[in-house]
């Protein structure tokens, strides 16, 4: 509706690194009816499909474009389409735009210049638009100046809209919206495409939040991401990266099926920078200390002892709810410029989790940073591509341990990861991590929660549903490791202490084909790795008592008076 195409301009550079980007432009005085526009887009889609029949075609539709994308998908159910719909105008019949039609028709031509300002109040948040491309790390004075300049330019842009969109054009566009909404809604049942709806919570033009849920219920394969603080022009607003949303929701694929290893796109420099900013408070609170062991057995500060050349398999202990993950992945990426590919529980990648919350979450961040569902085939492909793989043999049972089980290694008996690592000659690095008891106290574990009548029934019901959907792991095993019930434990926060990581001496399996065939040798190495993980934690638990900066208060004081506060000192190692 703004007639400028800025929504494309802001995202084209990032999208262009991954996709071949085409844009449909409808000239100001074009009066092509909606059904003809559908045919026009169809011709292009069919042409591209004929030239690359095994590749998906992505249709990004913003507002009116959402109706157009849905109509094209309904007409072409046999073409592999992925629809990305930003506040689609399928809800036009319930929108604030309906009363504008009679108002505009009766408005004298000389007052049309006021319409862009009227629309600006319902289109989006001017402050979020003005903040686009302003680096939040700049000094406050410079940010205020840039914001002022952008707001001034935005007002000038609004005043020019009256010339860009004449009265007759605006009337035509609104009538086109009405017909587009009716047309696409009547054909939702025929849409077989994969759909991602990006919805705004402060959309004053369309009821986009409610509409996203309606589409999710009406379409066969629809996922929603809800941004509660954004307006209608979400693609023009600060903090929205369309490619990041596509990647974080596992919607990017090169062929008919999504492959979490082959189709993975590493986070860009800007995505990593944003993630660091978002988690800066957590990194400051936990003050992670990274220690590694050189080939000669010497322990050093940093990750110099961890090999750079893959495949590398980092095998370690899972702290409560995986609280160690953010510092581990961010420090590894910062220090070694390598992204760890974590093997994660399959529930994180299932529609069951998606339906619980439509907002972007920590799960999206995990997927953006390479988390991969646990399976033998995914493990195989990661090692085959010489990745640095993060593996927690204890899985959900270890990450959701009971009271009194802090720093207890809870692993299965099967040494399968040893044999797989040896098959590819991977280097195994056992590591231990401590610090969960320095940030929270476990007050309600699984045994406590399941005895609470209503809550216990809910936990059992959710886990039974996950089991029916095939989302459980190790269900064929016996003993404590098979008890993989998922739940949210009750935690009592503490004044933060510190996280400590110790990566043990690398164990090389290159040339050790005997480990692949000889199960007994594989078992002995497995027990060695398990023992070293426990020994690393025992070492850290003892040595952290000597750290003068274990408390966040002491670290904050050190940073306040030290010129070099990047690495706060720790114990002698």
Coordinates of C-alpha atoms in Angstrom, one line a residue:
X1 CA 0.0 0.0 0.0
X2 CA 2.9 2.4 0.5
X3 CA 3.8 2.1 -3.1
X4 CA 7.6 2.3 -2.6
X5 CA 8.9 -1.2 -2.4
X6 CA 11.0 -0.4 0.7
X7 CA 9.9 -3.7 2.3
X8 CA 11.8 -5.5 -0.4
X9 CA 14.8 -3.2 -0.4
X10 CA 15.5 -3.7 3.3
X11 CA 15.6 -7.5 2.9
X12 CA 16.9 -8.1 -0.6
X13 CA 20.6 -8.1 0.2
X14 CA 20.3 -10.9 2.8
X15 CA 17.7 -12.9 0.7
X16 CA 19.9 -12.5 -2.4
X17 CA 22.7 -14.4 -0.8
X18 CA 20.4 -17.5 -0.6
X19 CA 17.7 -17.0 -3.2
X20 CA 17.3 -15.7 -6.7
X21 CA 15.0 -12.8 -5.9
X22 CA 12.2 -11.8 -8.3
X23 CA 9.7 -9.0 -7.6
X24 CA 6.2 -8.3 -8.9
X25 CA 5.7 -4.6 -9.6
X26 CA 2.2 -3.2 -10.2
X27 CA 2.5 0.3 -11.8
X28 CA 0.5 3.1 -10.2
X29 CA -2.0 3.4 -13.0
X30 CA -2.3 -0.4 -13.6
X31 CA -5.9 -1.6 -13.3
X32 CA -5.4 -5.3 -13.8
X33 CA -8.1 -7.2 -11.9
X34 CA -7.1 -9.7 -9.2
X35 CA -7.8 -12.9 -11.2
X36 CA -5.6 -11.6 -14.0
X37 CA -2.8 -10.8 -11.5
X38 CA -3.0 -14.4 -10.2
X39 CA -2.6 -15.7 -13.8
X40 CA 0.3 -13.3 -14.3
X41 CA 2.2 -14.6 -11.3
X42 CA 1.3 -18.2 -12.2
X43 CA 3.0 -17.9 -15.6
X44 CA 6.3 -17.0 -13.8
X45 CA 5.9 -19.7 -11.2
X46 CA 5.3 -22.4 -13.8
X47 CA 8.2 -21.2 -15.9
X48 CA 10.6 -21.4 -12.9
X49 CA 9.1 -24.8 -11.9
X50 CA 9.7 -26.2 -15.4
X51 CA 13.3 -25.1 -15.4
X52 CA 14.0 -26.5 -11.8
X53 CA 11.2 -29.0 -11.0
X54 CA 13.0 -30.4 -7.9
X55 CA 13.5 -27.0 -6.2
X56 CA 10.9 -25.2 -4.1
X57 CA 9.7 -21.7 -5.1
X58 CA 9.2 -19.2 -2.3
X59 CA 6.4 -16.6 -2.5
X60 CA 6.7 -13.8 -0.1
X61 CA 3.4 -11.9 0.2
X62 CA 3.1 -8.7 2.3
X63 CA -0.5 -7.7 3.1
X64 CA -2.3 -7.8 -0.3
X65 CA 0.6 -10.0 -1.6
X66 CA -0.4 -12.6 1.0
X67 CA -3.8 -13.0 -0.8
X68 CA -2.0 -13.2 -4.1
X69 CA 0.4 -15.9 -2.9
X70 CA -2.4 -18.0 -1.4
X71 CA -4.5 -17.7 -4.6
X72 CA -1.5 -18.9 -6.7
X73 CA -0.8 -21.8 -4.4
X74 CA -4.5 -22.8 -4.5
X75 CA -4.3 -22.9 -8.3
X76 CA -1.0 -24.9 -8.4
X77 CA -1.2 -27.6 -5.7
X78 CA 1.3 -29.8 -7.6
X79 CA 4.1 -27.2 -7.6
X80 CA 6.4 -27.2 -4.5
X81 CA 5.6 -23.8 -3.0
X82 CA 6.6 -22.2 0.3
X83 CA 4.5 -19.2 1.2
X84 CA 5.8 -16.5 3.6
X85 CA 2.9 -14.3 4.5
X86 CA 3.5 -11.0 6.3
X87 CA 0.2 -9.8 7.8
X88 CA -1.8 -11.2 4.9
X89 CA -4.9 -9.2 3.9
X90 CA -7.2 -12.2 4.0
X91 CA -8.8 -10.5 7.0
X92 CA -9.8 -7.4 5.0
X93 CA -13.4 -8.0 5.8
X94 CA -12.8 -7.4 9.5
X95 CA -10.3 -4.6 9.1
X96 CA -10.1 -0.9 9.7
X97 CA -9.8 -0.3 6.0
X98 CA -13.4 -1.1 5.2
X99 CA -14.7 2.4 6.4
X100 CA -12.1 4.1 4.3
X101 CA -13.8 3.2 1.0
X102 CA -16.9 5.4 1.3
X103 CA -14.8 8.1 3.0
X104 CA -12.3 8.3 0.1
X105 CA -15.0 8.2 -2.5
X106 CA -16.6 11.3 -1.0
X107 CA -13.4 13.1 -0.1
X108 CA -12.6 16.2 -2.2
X109 CA -9.5 15.9 -4.3
X110 CA -7.8 18.8 -2.5
X111 CA -7.9 16.9 0.8
X112 CA -6.4 13.7 -0.6
X113 CA -3.0 15.0 0.6
X114 CA -4.1 14.3 4.1
X115 CA -4.7 10.6 3.4
X116 CA -1.1 9.4 3.7
X117 CA -0.9 10.9 7.2
X118 CA -4.2 9.2 8.1
X119 CA -2.8 5.9 6.9
X120 CA 0.5 6.4 8.7
X121 CA -1.4 6.1 12.1
X122 CA -2.6 2.6 11.2
X123 CA 0.3 1.3 9.0
X124 CA 3.1 0.8 11.5
X125 CA 5.3 2.2 14.3
X126 CA 7.3 5.2 13.0
X127 CA 9.9 4.8 15.7
X128 CA 10.6 1.2 14.7
X129 CA 10.8 2.2 11.0
X130 CA 13.2 5.1 11.8
X131 CA 15.4 2.7 13.9
X132 CA 16.1 0.5 10.9
X133 CA 19.9 0.2 10.1
X134 CA 20.9 2.2 13.2
X135 CA 23.5 0.4 15.2
X136 CA 22.4 0.2 18.9
X137 CA 26.1 0.1 19.9
X138 CA 26.7 3.7 18.8
X139 CA 26.9 6.5 21.4
X140 CA 23.5 7.8 22.6
X141 CA 24.0 11.2 21.0
X142 CA 24.8 9.7 17.6
X143 CA 21.8 7.4 17.8
X144 CA 19.5 10.4 18.6
X145 CA 20.8 12.3 15.7
X146 CA 20.4 9.4 13.2
X147 CA 16.9 8.8 14.6
X148 CA 16.0 12.4 14.2
X149 CA 17.3 12.4 10.6
X150 CA 15.3 9.2 9.8
X151 CA 12.1 10.6 11.3
X152 CA 12.4 13.8 9.3
X153 CA 13.0 11.7 6.1
X154 CA 10.0 9.5 7.0
X155 CA 7.7 12.6 7.2
X156 CA 8.9 13.8 3.9
X157 CA 8.3 10.3 2.5
X158 CA 4.7 10.4 3.8
X159 CA 4.0 13.8 2.2
X160 CA 5.2 12.4 -1.1
X161 CA 2.8 9.4 -1.0
X162 CA -0.1 11.6 -2.2
X163 CA 1.8 12.0 -5.5
X164 CA 2.9 8.3 -5.6
X165 CA -0.6 7.0 -4.8
X166 CA -3.3 9.3 -6.4
X167 CA -6.8 9.2 -5.1
X168 CA -8.0 7.0 -8.0
X169 CA -5.2 4.5 -7.4
X170 CA -5.9 4.3 -3.7
X171 CA -9.6 3.6 -4.3
X172 CA -8.7 1.0 -6.8
X173 CA -6.2 -0.7 -4.4
X174 CA -8.8 -0.9 -1.7
X175 CA -11.3 -2.4 -4.0
X176 CA -8.6 -4.8 -5.2
X177 CA -7.9 -5.7 -1.6
X178 CA -11.6 -6.5 -1.0
X179 CA -11.8 -8.8 -4.1
X180 CA -8.4 -10.4 -3.3
X181 CA -9.4 -11.3 0.3
X182 CA -12.7 -12.8 -0.9
X183 CA -11.0 -14.7 -3.7
X184 CA -8.2 -16.2 -1.6
X185 CA -10.5 -17.1 1.4
X186 CA -12.8 -19.1 -0.9
X187 CA -9.8 -21.2 -2.0
X188 CA -8.0 -21.9 1.2
X189 CA -9.1 -25.5 1.2
X190 CA -7.1 -26.0 -2.0
X191 CA -3.8 -24.7 -0.7
X192 CA -1.3 -27.6 -0.2
X193 CA 1.8 -25.4 0.1
X194 CA 4.0 -25.0 3.1
X195 CA 3.0 -21.7 4.8
X196 CA 4.7 -19.5 7.4
X197 CA 2.6 -16.5 8.6
X198 CA 4.5 -13.6 10.2
X199 CA 1.9 -11.7 12.2
X200 CA 2.1 -8.4 14.1
X201 CA 0.5 -7.7 17.5
X202 CA 0.1 -4.0 17.0
X203 CA -1.4 -4.1 13.5
X204 CA -3.9 -1.3 13.5
X205 CA -4.8 -1.9 9.9
X206 CA -5.7 -5.6 9.9
X207 CA -6.6 -8.0 12.8
X208 CA -3.4 -9.9 11.9
X209 CA -3.0 -11.8 15.2
X210 CA -6.4 -13.4 15.0
X211 CA -6.1 -14.0 11.3
X212 CA -2.8 -15.8 11.7
X213 CA -4.5 -18.3 14.1
X214 CA -7.4 -18.7 11.7
X215 CA -5.1 -19.5 8.8
X216 CA -3.2 -22.0 11.0
X217 CA -6.4 -23.8 11.7
X218 CA -7.6 -23.6 8.1
X219 CA -4.5 -24.6 6.2
X220 CA -2.9 -28.0 6.1
X221 CA 0.7 -27.1 6.8
X222 CA 0.8 -23.6 8.4
X223 CA 3.2 -22.2 11.0
X224 CA 2.8 -18.9 12.7
X225 CA 5.4 -16.5 14.1
X226 CA 3.8 -13.7 16.2
X227 CA 5.6 -10.4 16.8
X228 CA 3.6 -8.6 19.5
X229 CA 5.3 -5.2 19.4
X230 CA 5.3 -4.7 15.6
X231 CA 2.8 -2.9 13.4
X232 CA 1.3 -3.6 10.0
X233 CA 4.4 -2.6 8.0
X234 CA 6.5 -5.3 9.8
X235 CA 9.0 -5.7 7.0
X236 CA 9.9 -2.0 7.3
X237 CA 10.5 -2.1 11.0
X238 CA 13.7 -2.4 13.0
X239 CA 14.6 -5.9 14.4
X240 CA 12.9 -7.9 11.7
X241 CA 15.1 -10.0 9.4
X242 CA 13.1 -12.1 7.0
X243 CA 15.9 -14.5 6.2
X244 CA 16.5 -15.1 9.9
X245 CA 12.9 -15.9 10.5
X246 CA 12.9 -18.4 7.5
X247 CA 16.0 -20.1 8.9
X248 CA 14.9 -20.2 12.5
X249 CA 11.6 -21.9 11.6
X250 CA 13.4 -24.5 9.5
X251 CA 11.6 -23.3 6.3
X252 CA 14.7 -23.1 4.2
X253 CA 15.3 -26.1 2.0
X254 CA 17.0 -26.8 -1.4
X255 CA 14.8 -29.8 -2.4
X256 CA 11.5 -31.4 -1.8
X257 CA 12.3 -32.3 1.9
X258 CA 14.0 -30.2 4.5
X259 CA 17.4 -31.7 5.6
X260 CA 18.6 -30.1 8.8
X261 CA 22.2 -30.9 7.9
X262 CA 22.4 -30.2 4.2
X263 CA 20.0 -27.2 4.2
X264 CA 21.6 -25.5 7.2
X265 CA 22.7 -21.9 6.7
X266 CA 25.2 -20.7 9.3
X267 CA 24.3 -17.5 11.2
X268 CA 25.5 -14.3 9.5
X269 CA 27.8 -11.8 11.3
X270 CA 24.8 -9.6 12.0
X271 CA 22.8 -12.5 13.4
X272 CA 25.6 -13.5 15.7
X273 CA 26.0 -9.8 16.8
X274 CA 22.3 -9.6 17.6
X275 CA 22.4 -12.9 19.5
X276 CA 25.3 -11.6 21.6
X277 CA 23.5 -8.4 22.4
X278 CA 20.3 -10.3 23.3
X279 CA 22.3 -12.6 25.7
X280 CA 24.8 -10.0 27.0
X281 CA 23.1 -9.9 30.4
X282 CA 23.3 -13.8 30.7
X283 CA 27.0 -13.9 29.7
X284 CA 27.7 -11.2 32.2
X285 CA 25.8 -13.0 34.9
X286 CA 27.5 -16.3 34.3
X287 CA 31.0 -15.0 33.6
X288 CA 32.0 -18.2 31.7
X289 CA 35.5 -19.5 32.2
X290 CA 36.7 -21.6 29.3
X291 CA 39.6 -24.0 30.0
X292 CA 41.1 -26.6 27.6
X293 CA 43.8 -29.2 27.7
X294 CA 46.7 -29.2 25.3
X295 CA 48.2 -32.4 23.8
X296 CA 50.9 -32.4 26.4
X297 CA 48.3 -32.3 29.2
X298 CA 48.7 -28.7 30.1
X299 CA 45.5 -26.8 31.0
X300 CA 45.2 -23.3 29.4
X301 CA 42.7 -20.5 29.5
X302 CA 40.6 -20.5 26.3
X303 CA 40.0 -23.1 23.6
X304 CA 43.4 -23.5 22.1
X305 CA 43.4 -27.2 23.2
X306 CA 40.3 -28.0 21.1
X307 CA 41.2 -29.0 17.5
X308 CA 40.0 -26.6 14.7
X309 CA 40.0 -29.3 12.0
X310 CA 36.9 -31.4 12.0
X311 CA 35.3 -33.7 12.4
X312 CA 35.4 -33.0 16.2
X313 CA 33.0 -34.6 18.7
X314 CA 32.6 -32.6 21.9
X315 CA 31.0 -35.0 24.5
X316 CA 29.9 -33.6 27.8
X317 CA 27.6 -33.1 30.8
X318 CA 24.2 -31.5 30.4
X319 CA 23.5 -29.0 33.2
X320 CA 20.0 -28.4 34.4
X321 CA 17.8 -27.4 31.4
X322 CA 20.9 -26.9 29.2
X323 CA 21.8 -23.6 30.9
X324 CA 25.4 -24.0 29.7
X325 CA 24.5 -23.8 26.0
X326 CA 24.5 -20.1 25.3
X327 CA 27.9 -19.3 26.8
X328 CA 29.4 -22.5 25.2
X329 CA 28.2 -21.8 21.7
X330 CA 28.9 -18.1 21.7
X331 CA 32.4 -18.4 23.2
X332 CA 33.2 -21.2 20.8
X333 CA 32.1 -19.1 17.8
X334 CA 33.9 -16.0 19.1
X335 CA 37.2 -17.7 19.9
X336 CA 37.4 -20.3 17.2
X337 CA 35.1 -18.9 14.5
X338 CA 33.4 -22.3 14.4
X339 CA 29.8 -23.1 15.0
X340 CA 29.0 -26.1 17.2
X341 CA 26.2 -28.3 15.7
X342 CA 24.3 -29.6 18.7
X343 CA 22.4 -32.9 18.7
X344 CA 19.0 -32.0 20.3
X345 CA 15.8 -33.7 21.4
X346 CA 13.3 -34.2 18.5
X347 CA 10.5 -32.5 20.5
X348 CA 12.2 -29.1 19.7
X349 CA 11.5 -29.6 16.0
X350 CA 8.0 -30.8 16.2
X351 CA 4.6 -29.2 15.6
X352 CA 3.7 -30.0 19.2
X353 CA 6.1 -27.4 20.4
X354 CA 5.2 -24.9 17.7
X355 CA 1.5 -25.0 18.7
X356 CA 2.3 -24.1 22.4
X357 CA 3.7 -20.7 21.5
X358 CA 3.6 -18.9 18.2
X359 CA 6.2 -16.3 19.3
X360 CA 9.8 -16.5 18.4
X361 CA 11.5 -18.4 21.3
X362 CA 14.8 -19.9 22.5
X363 CA 13.9 -22.9 20.4
X364 CA 14.1 -20.7 17.2
X365 CA 17.5 -19.5 18.3
X366 CA 18.7 -23.1 18.8
X367 CA 17.6 -24.0 15.3
X368 CA 19.1 -20.8 13.9
X369 CA 22.4 -21.9 15.5
X370 CA 22.4 -25.4 14.1
X371 CA 20.6 -27.6 16.6
X372 CA 19.9 -30.9 14.9
X373 CA 17.3 -33.6 15.9
X374 CA 19.0 -36.7 17.4
X375 CA 19.2 -39.6 14.9
X376 CA 21.8 -41.9 13.6
X377 CA 21.5 -40.5 10.1
X378 CA 21.9 -36.9 11.2
X379 CA 24.9 -37.8 13.4
X380 CA 26.4 -39.6 10.3
X381 CA 25.9 -36.6 8.0
X382 CA 27.4 -34.1 10.5
X383 CA 30.5 -36.2 10.9
X384 CA 30.7 -36.8 7.2
X385 CA 30.7 -33.0 6.6
X386 CA 33.6 -32.6 9.1
X387 CA 31.4 -30.6 11.6
X388 CA 32.2 -29.8 15.2
X389 CA 29.4 -31.8 16.9
X390 CA 28.1 -31.2 20.4
X391 CA 26.8 -34.4 22.0
X392 CA 25.2 -35.0 25.4
X393 CA 24.8 -38.8 25.9
X394 CA 22.7 -38.1 29.0
X395 CA 20.1 -36.3 27.0
X396 CA 16.9 -35.1 28.6
X397 CA 17.3 -37.3 31.6
X398 CA 20.6 -35.6 32.5
X399 CA 19.3 -32.1 31.7
X400 CA 16.2 -32.7 33.8
X401 CA 17.9 -34.5 36.7
X402 CA 16.4 -34.9 40.1
X403 CA 17.4 -33.3 43.4
X404 CA 20.8 -34.5 44.6
X405 CA 21.9 -35.5 41.1
X406 CA 23.8 -32.3 40.3
X407 CA 27.0 -33.1 38.4
X408 CA 26.1 -36.8 38.2
X409 CA 26.8 -38.2 34.7
X410 CA 23.7 -40.2 33.7
X411 CA 24.6 -42.0 30.4
X412 CA 23.3 -45.1 28.7
X413 CA 25.4 -48.3 28.3
X414 CA 25.6 -48.2 24.5
X415 CA 28.9 -46.8 23.2
X416 CA 27.5 -46.1 19.7
X417 CA 28.9 -42.6 19.4
X418 CA 32.4 -44.1 19.8
X419 CA 32.0 -46.4 16.8
X420 CA 30.5 -43.7 14.7
X421 CA 33.3 -41.3 15.6
X422 CA 35.9 -43.9 14.7
X423 CA 34.3 -44.5 11.4
X424 CA 35.0 -40.9 10.3
X425 CA 38.3 -40.6 12.3
X426 CA 36.8 -37.9 14.5
X427 CA 38.6 -36.3 17.4
X428 CA 36.7 -36.8 20.7
X429 CA 36.9 -34.0 23.3
X430 CA 35.4 -34.9 26.7
X431 CA 34.3 -31.8 28.7
X432 CA 32.8 -31.0 32.0
X433 CA 30.9 -27.9 33.1
X434 CA 29.8 -26.7 36.5
X435 CA 27.8 -23.7 37.8
X436 CA 24.1 -24.6 37.7
X437 CA 24.0 -24.6 41.5
X438 CA 25.5 -21.1 41.4
X439 CA 22.5 -19.5 39.6
X440 CA 19.4 -21.5 40.8
X441 CA 18.2 -24.0 43.4
X442 CA 16.1 -26.9 42.2
X443 CA 13.0 -26.9 44.4
X444 CA 10.5 -29.0 42.4
X445 CA 11.8 -31.9 40.4
X446 CA 9.8 -34.6 38.4
X447 CA 9.0 -36.6 41.5
X448 CA 7.6 -33.5 43.2
X449 CA 5.6 -32.3 40.2
X450 CA 4.0 -35.6 39.3
X451 CA 2.5 -35.9 42.8
X452 CA 0.6 -32.6 42.3
X453 CA -2.9 -33.7 41.1
X454 CA -3.6 -31.4 38.2
X455 CA 0.0 -30.6 37.1
X456 CA 1.1 -34.2 37.4
X457 CA -1.8 -35.3 35.1
X458 CA -0.8 -32.6 32.6
X459 CA 2.8 -33.8 32.5
X460 CA 1.8 -37.4 32.0
X461 CA -0.6 -36.5 29.3
X462 CA 1.9 -34.3 27.4
X463 CA 4.5 -37.0 27.5
X464 CA 2.1 -39.7 26.4
X465 CA 1.1 -37.5 23.5
X466 CA 4.8 -37.0 22.6
X467 CA 5.3 -40.8 22.7
X468 CA 2.4 -41.4 20.3
X469 CA 3.9 -38.9 17.9
X470 CA 7.2 -40.7 18.0
X471 CA 9.1 -37.9 19.8
X472 CA 10.5 -40.0 22.6
X473 CA 14.1 -41.3 22.6
X474 CA 15.6 -44.3 24.2
X475 CA 12.2 -45.8 24.9
X476 CA 13.7 -49.2 24.0
X477 CA 16.2 -49.0 26.9
X478 CA 16.0 -50.1 30.5
X479 CA 17.0 -48.4 33.7
X480 CA 17.2 -44.8 34.7
X481 CA 18.3 -43.4 31.3
X482 CA 15.0 -44.6 29.8
X483 CA 13.1 -42.2 32.2
X484 CA 13.1 -39.3 29.7
X485 CA 10.0 -37.5 30.8
X486 CA 9.9 -33.8 29.7
X487 CA 8.7 -31.2 32.1
X488 CA 9.6 -27.7 33.5
X489 CA 11.2 -28.0 36.9
X490 CA 10.6 -25.5 39.7
X491 CA 13.7 -23.3 40.2
X492 CA 14.6 -20.6 42.8
X493 CA 17.1 -18.1 41.4
X494 CA 20.2 -17.1 43.3
X495 CA 22.7 -14.3 43.1
X496 CA 24.7 -15.6 40.1
X497 CA 28.0 -17.3 40.6
X498 CA 30.0 -18.4 37.6
X499 CA 30.1 -21.1 34.9
X500 CA 33.3 -23.1 34.4
X501 CA 34.1 -25.3 31.4
X502 CA 37.0 -27.7 31.1
X503 CA 37.7 -29.4 27.8
X504 CA 39.8 -32.5 28.3
X505 CA 42.8 -33.8 26.3
X506 CA 41.6 -34.7 22.7
X507 CA 41.2 -38.4 22.0
X508 CA 42.1 -39.3 18.4
X509 CA 40.2 -42.0 16.6
X510 CA 41.8 -41.5 13.2
X511 CA 43.2 -44.9 12.0
X512 CA 41.3 -46.7 14.8
X513 CA 39.1 -48.9 12.6
X514 CA 39.3 -51.5 15.4
X515 CA 36.9 -49.4 17.4
X516 CA 34.3 -49.8 14.6
X517 CA 34.4 -53.6 14.7
X518 CA 35.4 -54.5 18.2
X519 CA 32.6 -53.6 20.6
X520 CA 34.7 -54.3 23.7
X521 CA 37.4 -51.8 22.7
X522 CA 34.6 -49.3 21.9
X523 CA 33.1 -49.9 25.3
X524 CA 36.4 -49.3 27.1
X525 CA 37.0 -46.0 25.3
X526 CA 33.4 -45.0 26.1
X527 CA 34.0 -45.6 29.8
X528 CA 37.2 -43.6 29.5
X529 CA 35.4 -40.7 28.0
X530 CA 32.6 -40.9 30.6
X531 CA 35.2 -41.0 33.4
X532 CA 37.1 -38.0 32.0
X533 CA 33.9 -35.9 31.9
X534 CA 33.3 -36.7 35.5
X535 CA 36.9 -36.0 36.4
X536 CA 36.8 -32.7 34.7
X537 CA 33.8 -31.7 36.7
X538 CA 35.4 -32.9 40.0
X539 CA 38.4 -30.7 39.1
X540 CA 36.2 -27.6 38.5
X541 CA 34.1 -28.1 41.6
X542 CA 37.3 -28.1 43.7
X543 CA 39.1 -25.3 41.9
X544 CA 36.2 -22.9 41.8
X545 CA 36.4 -22.5 45.5
X546 CA 39.8 -20.7 44.9
X547 CA 38.3 -18.2 42.4
X548 CA 38.2 -14.7 43.9
X549 CA 35.7 -13.6 41.2
X550 CA 33.2 -16.4 41.4
X551 CA 30.5 -14.0 42.5
X552 CA 28.9 -11.6 40.0
X553 CA 29.3 -8.8 42.5
X554 CA 33.1 -9.3 42.6
X555 CA 33.3 -9.6 38.8
X556 CA 31.3 -6.4 38.4
X557 CA 33.6 -4.5 40.7
X558 CA 36.6 -5.8 38.8
X559 CA 35.2 -4.6 35.5
X560 CA 34.4 -1.2 36.9
X561 CA 38.0 -0.6 38.0
X562 CA 40.0 -2.6 35.4
X563 CA 41.1 -1.3 32.0
X564 CA 41.1 -4.8 30.6
X565 CA 37.8 -6.3 31.7
X566 CA 37.3 -8.7 28.8
X567 CA 38.7 -11.7 30.7
X568 CA 38.1 -11.5 34.4
X569 CA 40.7 -13.6 36.2
X570 CA 39.9 -16.9 37.8
X571 CA 41.7 -19.6 39.9
X572 CA 45.2 -20.8 39.0
X573 CA 45.2 -23.9 36.8

